[in-house]
CSV table of C-alpha atoms and ligand atoms in Angstrom, one decimal:
chain,number,residue,atom,x,y,z
A,1,MET,CA,-21.5,49.2,13.8
A,2,LYS,CA,-21.0,47.8,17.3
A,3,VAL,CA,-22.3,44.2,17.6
A,4,GLN,CA,-22.9,41.9,20.6
A,5,ALA,CA,-21.2,38.5,20.4
A,6,TYR,CA,-19.8,35.7,22.4
A,7,ALA,CA,-16.0,35.1,22.2
A,8,THR,CA,-13.2,33.0,23.7
A,9,HIS,CA,-9.8,34.5,24.6
A,10,SER,CA,-7.6,31.4,24.9
A,11,PRO,CA,-7.7,27.6,24.4
A,12,THR,CA,-8.8,27.0,28.0
A,13,ASP,CA,-11.2,29.9,28.2
A,14,GLN,CA,-15.0,29.6,28.0
A,15,LEU,CA,-17.1,31.7,25.7
A,16,HIS,CA,-18.2,35.1,27.2
A,17,PRO,CA,-20.1,38.1,26.1
A,18,PHE,CA,-18.0,40.3,23.8
A,19,GLN,CA,-18.5,43.4,21.6
A,20,PHE,CA,-16.7,44.3,18.4
A,21,MET,CA,-17.2,46.5,15.3
A,22,ARG,CA,-18.5,45.3,12.0
A,23,ARG,CA,-17.4,47.3,9.0
A,24,ASP,CA,-19.7,49.8,7.3
A,25,VAL,CA,-21.7,48.4,4.4
A,26,GLY,CA,-19.6,48.9,1.2
A,27,PRO,CA,-21.1,49.2,-2.3
A,28,ARG,CA,-21.1,45.4,-2.8
A,29,ASP,CA,-21.9,44.4,0.8
A,30,VAL,CA,-25.0,43.1,2.5
A,31,LYS,CA,-25.7,43.5,6.2
A,32,MET,CA,-27.8,40.8,7.9
A,33,GLU,CA,-29.3,40.5,11.3
A,34,ILE,CA,-28.3,37.0,12.4
A,35,LEU,CA,-31.3,34.8,13.3
A,36,PHE,CA,-29.6,31.4,14.0
A,37,CYS,CA,-26.1,30.0,14.0
A,38,GLY,CA,-25.4,26.3,14.0
A,39,VAL,CA,-22.7,24.9,16.4
A,40,CYS,CA,-20.1,22.9,14.4
A,41,HIS,CA,-17.5,20.7,16.0
A,42,SER,CA,-14.9,22.9,14.1
A,43,ASP,CA,-16.0,25.8,16.4
A,44,LEU,CA,-15.0,23.7,19.4
A,45,HIS,CA,-11.7,22.5,17.8
A,46,GLN,CA,-10.8,26.1,17.0
A,47,ALA,CA,-11.9,27.5,20.3
A,48,HIS,CA,-9.7,25.0,22.0
A,49,ASN,CA,-6.8,25.5,19.5
A,50,ASP,CA,-6.9,21.7,18.6
A,51,TRP,CA,-5.5,22.6,15.1
A,52,LYS,CA,-2.8,24.9,16.5
A,53,ASN,CA,-3.9,27.9,14.3
A,54,SER,CA,-6.3,29.8,16.5
A,55,ILE,CA,-6.5,33.6,16.6
A,56,TYR,CA,-7.9,35.2,19.8
A,57,PRO,CA,-10.2,36.7,20.7
A,58,MET,CA,-12.3,34.4,18.6
A,59,VAL,CA,-16.1,34.7,17.8
A,60,PRO,CA,-16.9,31.3,16.3
A,61,GLY,CA,-19.8,30.4,14.1
A,62,HIS,CA,-20.0,29.5,10.4
A,63,GLU,CA,-23.5,28.2,9.9
A,64,ILE,CA,-25.3,31.5,9.7
A,65,VAL,CA,-28.9,32.3,8.6
A,66,GLY,CA,-30.0,35.9,8.9
A,67,ARG,CA,-32.3,38.5,7.4
A,68,VAL,CA,-31.0,41.2,5.2
A,69,THR,CA,-31.3,44.7,6.8
A,70,GLU,CA,-29.2,46.8,4.4
A,71,VAL,CA,-27.6,46.5,1.0
A,72,GLY,CA,-24.8,48.5,-0.7
A,73,GLY,CA,-25.5,50.7,-3.8
A,74,GLU,CA,-24.1,48.1,-6.3
A,75,VAL,CA,-25.8,45.0,-4.7
A,76,LYS,CA,-28.0,43.3,-7.3
A,77,LYS,CA,-28.3,39.8,-5.8
A,78,PHE,CA,-30.1,40.6,-2.5
A,79,LYS,CA,-32.8,42.9,-1.2
A,80,THR,CA,-33.7,44.1,2.3
A,81,GLY,CA,-36.0,41.7,4.1
A,82,GLU,CA,-34.7,38.5,2.3
A,83,LEU,CA,-33.1,35.6,4.1
A,84,GLY,CA,-29.4,34.9,3.5
A,85,GLY,CA,-26.9,32.3,4.5
A,86,VAL,CA,-23.2,32.5,5.3
A,87,GLY,CA,-21.0,29.4,5.5
A,88,CYS,CA,-17.3,28.8,6.3
A,89,PHE,CA,-15.8,31.6,4.2
A,90,VAL,CA,-16.6,35.2,3.3
A,91,ASP,CA,-14.1,35.9,0.5
A,92,SER,CA,-11.3,34.4,-1.6
A,93,CYS,CA,-8.9,35.7,-4.2
A,94,ARG,CA,-11.5,35.3,-7.0
A,95,VAL,CA,-9.0,34.8,-9.8
A,96,CYS,CA,-7.2,31.6,-9.2
A,97,PRO,CA,-8.2,28.3,-11.0
A,98,SER,CA,-10.1,27.1,-8.0
A,99,CYS,CA,-12.0,30.4,-7.5
A,100,THR,CA,-12.9,30.7,-11.2
A,101,ALA,CA,-14.1,27.0,-11.1
A,102,GLY,CA,-16.5,27.8,-8.3
A,103,LEU,CA,-14.3,25.9,-5.8
A,104,GLU,CA,-13.4,28.9,-3.6
A,105,GLN,CA,-12.8,26.6,-0.6
A,106,TYR,CA,-9.7,25.4,-2.4
A,107,CYS,CA,-8.5,29.0,-3.3
A,108,VAL,CA,-4.7,28.8,-3.9
A,109,GLU,CA,-4.2,31.8,-1.7
A,110,GLY,CA,-6.6,30.4,1.0
A,111,CYS,CA,-10.2,31.5,1.3
A,112,THR,CA,-11.1,34.1,4.0
A,113,GLN,CA,-12.6,32.0,6.8
A,114,THR,CA,-15.7,33.4,8.4
A,115,TYR,CA,-13.9,33.5,11.7
A,116,ASN,CA,-10.4,32.6,12.9
A,117,GLY,CA,-9.0,34.3,9.8
A,118,TYR,CA,-8.1,37.6,8.3
A,119,GLU,CA,-9.8,39.7,5.6
A,120,ARG,CA,-7.9,39.9,2.3
A,121,ASP,CA,-5.8,42.8,3.8
A,122,GLY,CA,-4.2,40.1,5.9
A,123,LYS,CA,-4.6,41.9,9.1
A,124,THR,CA,-8.3,42.6,10.0
A,125,PRO,CA,-9.6,39.6,12.0
A,126,THR,CA,-12.8,38.0,10.9
A,127,TYR,CA,-15.5,37.3,13.5
A,128,GLY,CA,-18.2,34.6,13.1
A,129,GLY,CA,-21.9,34.0,13.6
A,130,TYR,CA,-22.1,33.9,17.4
A,131,SER,CA,-23.0,37.6,17.0
A,132,THR,CA,-26.1,39.7,16.2
A,133,HIS,CA,-25.1,41.0,12.8
A,134,ILE,CA,-22.7,40.3,9.9
A,135,VAL,CA,-21.6,42.3,6.8
A,136,VAL,CA,-20.6,40.2,3.9
A,137,ASP,CA,-19.8,40.7,0.2
A,138,GLN,CA,-22.9,39.7,-1.9
A,139,ASP,CA,-20.8,37.1,-3.9
A,140,TYR,CA,-20.3,35.0,-0.7
A,141,LEU,CA,-23.9,35.2,0.6
A,142,LEU,CA,-26.3,32.4,-0.2
A,143,HIS,CA,-30.1,32.6,-0.9
A,144,VAL,CA,-32.1,30.8,1.7
A,145,SER,CA,-35.7,29.7,1.1
A,146,GLU,CA,-38.5,31.0,3.2
A,147,LYS,CA,-40.1,27.5,3.0
A,148,LEU,CA,-37.8,25.9,5.6
A,149,PRO,CA,-37.4,26.7,9.3
A,150,PRO,CA,-34.2,28.9,9.6
A,151,ALA,CA,-33.0,27.3,12.8
A,152,ALA,CA,-32.7,24.0,11.0
A,153,VAL,CA,-31.4,25.5,7.7
A,154,ALA,CA,-28.4,27.1,9.5
A,155,PRO,CA,-26.4,23.8,9.9
A,156,LEU,CA,-26.7,23.2,6.1
A,157,LEU,CA,-24.2,26.0,5.6
A,158,CYS,CA,-21.4,23.7,6.9
A,159,ALA,CA,-22.6,20.3,8.0
A,160,GLY,CA,-24.8,20.1,4.9
A,161,ILE,CA,-22.4,21.2,2.2
A,162,THR,CA,-19.4,19.3,3.7
A,163,THR,CA,-21.3,16.1,3.3
A,164,TRP,CA,-23.1,17.0,0.1
A,165,SER,CA,-19.9,18.0,-1.8
A,166,PRO,CA,-18.1,14.6,-1.6
A,167,LEU,CA,-21.2,12.6,-2.1
A,168,ARG,CA,-21.8,14.5,-5.4
A,169,HIS,CA,-18.1,14.5,-6.4
A,170,TRP,CA,-17.9,10.7,-6.0
A,171,LYS,CA,-21.2,10.4,-7.8
A,172,ILE,CA,-23.1,8.6,-5.1
A,173,GLY,CA,-26.5,7.5,-6.2
A,174,LYS,CA,-28.8,4.6,-6.8
A,175,GLY,CA,-26.9,1.3,-6.5
A,176,SER,CA,-24.0,2.8,-4.4
A,177,ARG,CA,-23.3,1.1,-1.1
A,178,ILE,CA,-22.0,3.7,1.2
A,179,GLY,CA,-20.8,3.9,4.8
A,180,VAL,CA,-21.2,7.0,7.1
A,181,VAL,CA,-18.9,7.0,10.1
A,182,GLY,CA,-20.3,8.9,13.2
A,183,LEU,CA,-23.8,10.2,13.7
A,184,GLY,CA,-23.2,13.8,14.7
A,185,GLY,CA,-23.9,17.1,12.8
A,186,LEU,CA,-22.1,16.1,9.6
A,187,GLY,CA,-23.0,12.4,9.9
A,188,HIS,CA,-26.7,12.9,10.2
A,189,MET,CA,-26.7,15.1,7.1
A,190,ALA,CA,-24.6,12.5,5.2
A,191,VAL,CA,-27.2,9.8,6.1
A,192,LYS,CA,-30.0,12.1,4.9
A,193,PHE,CA,-28.3,13.0,1.6
A,194,GLY,CA,-27.0,9.4,1.0
A,195,ALA,CA,-30.6,8.1,1.4
A,196,ALA,CA,-32.0,11.0,-0.7
A,197,PHE,CA,-29.6,10.2,-3.5
A,198,GLY,CA,-30.8,6.5,-3.5
A,199,ALA,CA,-27.7,4.9,-2.0
A,200,GLU,CA,-27.8,2.0,0.5
A,201,VAL,CA,-26.4,3.6,3.7
A,202,THR,CA,-24.6,1.8,6.5
A,203,LEU,CA,-24.1,3.9,9.6
A,204,PHE,CA,-21.0,3.2,11.7
A,205,SER,CA,-21.4,4.5,15.2
A,206,THR,CA,-19.9,4.1,18.7
A,207,SER,CA,-23.3,4.9,20.3
A,208,PRO,CA,-25.8,2.0,20.5
A,209,ASP,CA,-28.6,4.3,21.4
A,210,LYS,CA,-28.4,6.1,18.0
A,211,GLU,CA,-29.5,3.0,16.1
A,212,ALA,CA,-33.3,3.9,15.9
A,213,ASP,CA,-32.5,7.6,15.0
A,214,GLY,CA,-30.0,6.5,12.4
A,215,LYS,CA,-32.6,4.3,10.7
A,216,LYS,CA,-35.3,7.1,10.9
A,217,LEU,CA,-32.8,9.4,9.3
A,218,GLY,CA,-32.5,7.0,6.4
A,219,ALA,CA,-29.7,4.5,7.2
A,220,HIS,CA,-30.5,0.9,6.0
A,221,ARG,CA,-28.0,-0.8,8.4
A,222,PHE,CA,-26.5,0.1,11.7
A,223,ALA,CA,-23.0,-1.1,12.5
A,224,MET,CA,-21.7,-0.9,16.1
A,225,THR,CA,-18.0,-0.1,15.8
A,226,LYS,CA,-17.2,-1.3,19.3
A,227,ASP,CA,-18.1,-4.8,18.2
A,228,PRO,CA,-15.1,-6.4,16.3
A,229,ASP,CA,-17.4,-8.7,14.4
A,230,THR,CA,-18.8,-5.6,12.6
A,231,PHE,CA,-15.7,-5.2,10.6
A,232,LYS,CA,-15.5,-8.9,9.7
A,233,LYS,CA,-19.1,-9.0,8.5
A,234,LEU,CA,-18.7,-5.9,6.4
A,235,ALA,CA,-15.2,-6.7,4.9
A,236,GLY,CA,-15.1,-5.7,1.3
A,237,GLN,CA,-18.7,-4.6,1.1
A,238,LEU,CA,-18.8,-0.8,0.5
A,239,ASP,CA,-18.1,1.4,-2.5
A,240,PHE,CA,-17.6,4.6,-0.5
A,241,ILE,CA,-17.2,5.8,3.0
A,242,ILE,CA,-17.5,9.3,4.5
A,243,ASP,CA,-15.7,9.6,7.8
A,244,THR,CA,-17.1,12.4,10.0
A,245,VAL,CA,-15.4,11.5,13.2
A,246,SER,CA,-13.9,14.3,15.3
A,247,ALA,CA,-11.6,12.3,17.5
A,248,PRO,CA,-8.7,9.9,16.8
A,249,HIS,CA,-9.8,6.4,15.6
A,250,ASP,CA,-8.7,3.4,13.6
A,251,TYR,CA,-8.9,4.3,9.9
A,252,SER,CA,-7.7,0.8,8.7
A,253,ALA,CA,-10.8,-0.9,10.2
A,254,TYR,CA,-13.1,1.2,8.0
A,255,LEU,CA,-10.8,0.9,5.0
A,256,SER,CA,-11.2,-2.9,5.3
A,257,THR,CA,-14.9,-2.6,4.5
A,258,LEU,CA,-14.3,-1.1,1.1
A,259,LYS,CA,-14.6,-3.1,-2.1
A,260,LEU,CA,-12.0,-3.1,-4.9
A,261,ASP,CA,-11.3,0.5,-5.9
A,262,GLY,CA,-13.5,1.9,-3.1
A,263,THR,CA,-12.8,5.3,-1.6
A,264,MET,CA,-12.9,6.6,1.9
A,265,VAL,CA,-13.2,10.3,2.3
A,266,CYS,CA,-12.1,12.0,5.5
A,267,VAL,CA,-14.1,15.1,6.4
A,268,GLY,CA,-13.6,14.8,10.2
A,269,VAL,CA,-10.5,16.5,11.5
A,270,PRO,CA,-9.2,14.9,14.7
A,271,GLU,CA,-6.3,16.8,16.2
A,272,ASP,CA,-3.8,13.9,15.7
A,273,ASN,CA,-2.2,12.7,12.4
A,274,ILE,CA,-3.7,9.7,10.7
A,275,SER,CA,-1.7,6.5,10.8
A,276,PHE,CA,-2.6,3.2,9.1
A,277,PRO,CA,-0.7,0.2,7.6
A,278,PRO,CA,-0.1,0.7,3.8
A,279,PHE,CA,-1.7,-2.7,3.1
A,280,SER,CA,-5.0,-1.1,4.1
A,281,VAL,CA,-5.0,0.7,0.8
A,282,ILE,CA,-2.7,-1.5,-1.3
A,283,MET,CA,-5.0,-4.5,-1.0
A,284,GLY,CA,-8.2,-3.7,-2.9
A,285,ARG,CA,-6.5,-0.6,-4.6
A,286,ARG,CA,-8.4,1.5,-2.2
A,287,SER,CA,-8.2,5.3,-1.9
A,288,LEU,CA,-8.2,7.4,1.2
A,289,ALA,CA,-9.2,11.0,0.2
A,290,GLY,CA,-10.3,14.2,1.9
A,291,SER,CA,-12.8,16.9,1.1
A,292,ALA,CA,-13.3,20.5,2.5
A,293,ILE,CA,-16.8,22.1,2.7
A,294,GLY,CA,-18.0,23.3,-0.7
A,295,GLY,CA,-17.9,26.2,-3.1
A,296,ILE,CA,-20.6,28.9,-3.4
A,297,ALA,CA,-22.3,27.5,-6.4
A,298,GLU,CA,-22.6,24.0,-5.0
A,299,THR,CA,-23.7,25.3,-1.7
A,300,GLN,CA,-26.5,27.2,-3.4
A,301,GLU,CA,-27.4,24.0,-5.3
A,302,MET,CA,-27.5,22.0,-2.0
A,303,LEU,CA,-29.7,24.7,-0.4
A,304,ASP,CA,-32.1,24.7,-3.4
A,305,PHE,CA,-32.3,20.9,-3.3
A,306,CYS,CA,-33.0,20.9,0.4
A,307,ALA,CA,-35.8,23.5,-0.1
A,308,GLU,CA,-37.3,21.3,-2.9
A,309,HIS,CA,-37.0,18.0,-1.0
A,310,ASN,CA,-37.8,19.4,2.5
A,311,ILE,CA,-34.4,18.4,4.0
A,312,VAL,CA,-33.1,20.2,7.0
A,313,ALA,CA,-30.9,19.4,10.0
A,314,ASP,CA,-32.4,17.9,13.2
A,315,VAL,CA,-31.7,20.7,15.7
A,316,GLU,CA,-31.8,21.5,19.4
A,317,VAL,CA,-32.3,25.2,19.6
A,318,ILE,CA,-30.4,26.9,22.4
A,319,PRO,CA,-29.9,30.4,23.7
A,320,ILE,CA,-26.3,31.7,23.4
A,321,GLN,CA,-26.0,31.6,27.2
A,322,LYS,CA,-25.9,27.7,26.9
A,323,ILE,CA,-23.0,27.6,24.5
A,324,ASN,CA,-20.4,26.3,27.0
A,325,GLU,CA,-22.8,23.5,28.1
A,326,ALA,CA,-23.4,22.7,24.4
A,327,TYR,CA,-19.6,22.3,23.8
A,328,ASP,CA,-19.4,19.9,26.8
A,329,ARG,CA,-22.3,17.9,25.5
A,330,MET,CA,-20.8,17.8,22.0
A,331,LEU,CA,-17.6,16.3,23.4
A,332,LYS,CA,-19.8,13.5,24.9
A,333,ASN,CA,-21.5,12.8,21.6
A,334,ASP,CA,-24.7,14.0,23.2
A,335,VAL,CA,-26.2,16.2,20.4
A,336,LYS,CA,-29.3,15.3,18.4
A,337,TYR,CA,-28.0,16.2,16.0
A,338,ARG,CA,-26.9,19.9,15.8
A,339,PHE,CA,-27.2,22.7,18.3
A,340,SER,CA,-28.6,25.9,16.6
A,341,ILE,CA,-28.2,29.1,18.6
A,342,ASP,CA,-31.2,31.5,18.6
A,343,MET,CA,-29.5,34.8,18.3
A,344,ALA,CA,-32.5,36.7,19.7
A,345,SER,CA,-31.1,35.5,23.0
A,346,LEU,CA,-28.1,37.9,22.6
A,347,LYS,CA,-30.2,41.1,22.4
B,1,LIG,P1,-20.1,16.1,16.0
B,1,LIG,O1,-21.5,16.6,15.8
B,1,LIG,O2,-19.5,16.2,17.3
B,1,LIG,O3,-20.1,14.6,15.5
B,1,LIG,C1,-18.9,13.8,15.6
B,1,LIG,C2,-19.3,12.3,15.7
B,1,LIG,O4,-18.2,11.5,15.7
B,1,LIG,C3,-19.9,12.0,17.1
B,1,LIG,O5,-21.3,12.3,17.2
B,1,LIG,C4,-19.7,10.5,17.2
B,1,LIG,O6,-20.7,9.8,16.5
B,1,LIG,C5,-18.4,10.3,16.4
B,1,LIG,N1,-17.2,10.2,17.4
B,1,LIG,C6,-16.8,11.1,18.3
B,1,LIG,N2,-15.7,10.6,18.9
B,1,LIG,C7,-15.4,9.4,18.4
B,1,LIG,C8,-14.4,8.5,18.6
B,1,LIG,N3,-13.5,8.7,19.6
B,1,LIG,N4,-14.4,7.4,17.9
B,1,LIG,C9,-15.4,7.2,16.9
B,1,LIG,N5,-16.4,8.0,16.7
B,1,LIG,C10,-16.4,9.1,17.4
B,1,LIG,O7,-19.1,16.8,15.0
B,1,LIG,P2,-19.4,17.5,13.6
B,1,LIG,O8,-19.7,18.9,13.8
B,1,LIG,O9,-20.2,16.6,12.8
B,1,LIG,O10,-17.9,17.5,13.0
B,1,LIG,C11,-17.2,16.3,12.7
B,1,LIG,C12,-15.8,16.6,12.3
B,1,LIG,O11,-15.8,17.1,11.0
B,1,LIG,C13,-15.0,17.5,13.2
B,1,LIG,O12,-13.7,17.1,13.3
B,1,LIG,C14,-15.1,18.8,12.4
B,1,LIG,O13,-14.0,19.7,12.7
B,1,LIG,C15,-15.0,18.3,11.0
B,1,LIG,N6,-15.4,19.2,9.9
B,1,LIG,C16,-14.8,19.1,8.8
B,1,LIG,C17,-15.2,19.9,7.7
B,1,LIG,C18,-14.5,19.8,6.4
B,1,LIG,O14,-14.7,20.7,5.5
B,1,LIG,N7,-13.7,18.7,6.1
B,1,LIG,C19,-16.3,20.7,7.8
B,1,LIG,C20,-17.0,20.7,9.0
B,1,LIG,C21,-16.6,19.9,10.1
B,1,LIG,P3,-21.3,8.4,17.2
B,1,LIG,O15,-21.8,8.7,18.5
B,1,LIG,O16,-22.3,8.0,16.1
B,1,LIG,O17,-20.1,7.4,17.2
B,2,LIG,ZN1,-18.2,23.6,10.4
B,3,LIG,ZN1,-8.6,31.9,-5.4
């Protein structure tokens, strides 16, 4: 079917109205009318070709909540009328050790990105959630509870799972002293999850005006990173840090706040390479690690936990026509704390 969307055609282009064809619903496919799509900083990085792998025209969007409008003959997991969610990938090889372990995001062949990728045929481009409809294999679609507002659930599909997965993997819980770097889309979910898991959360931020919000979201301590005393005071204090920063910054300063054997996990992806003195990790036997989104099973677990504990993103709902303005504001750290596009604005 022909769908309406917003696309960009080059790194310096803005997003404009665009039309393209979604595939027919196959036996294992589900078609959804998209209700809301969150705006991730990865959308902006890829629209601008920050990571040097962009495919144009690009329809961004990988925080998708929609309503099922059609299911294929073999579909058992979803029914017409239910809510569904699509995150950052829509397929993977399904047979490699990562896929069979439910860690499809680390598929050895590379998972099929929801946009800025190609289907498994290697040549059909994928288009994301800044569009009215999506067709997706039932195995890569998530169940979304009717209990929560869908506009605020959409960001859980990337910002939520990207912070949930490392917090779970590194077993953050009661007694953990953790740092969250950056209070944006990912950062505010990391603060909420860290607090929900019982950790003591220190929020590192460059924005003094975010202190009150940070504490309301669950942070126990606010650390202004522009104040050099911050790093002296916190030296050797934390067990774990999740770094969500989207722009180049000084990793060694944050590493210095880790205890013996502490771990700092990078989830933010600035366009430049990371550089830091080896002593930042040698002293204190510290680790610098990374983590990518999350697998289908753990994403479902996260969504179910959020429904049970009433956790959603804090969103500013916008019409698609405001998307270029939203990108400009995101670059100025002026988002509280995720834009969510109301796709009804595209009809
Ligand atoms: P966002 O909403 O724009 O938040 C980023 C935050 O980083 C800002 O709000 C700001 O927080 C802080 N920041 C920005 N520039 C900074 C600078 N120069 N120095 C220090 N702090 C700075 O972005 P997001 O959507 O949360 O995404 C964050 C990053 O994660 C992006 O690079 C994105 O591509 C990446 N990402 C990775 C994965 C993964 O799987 N690993 C998944 C999704 C996104 P303060 O105002 O509090 O300082
Ligand atoms: Zn994302
Ligand atoms: Zn695989």
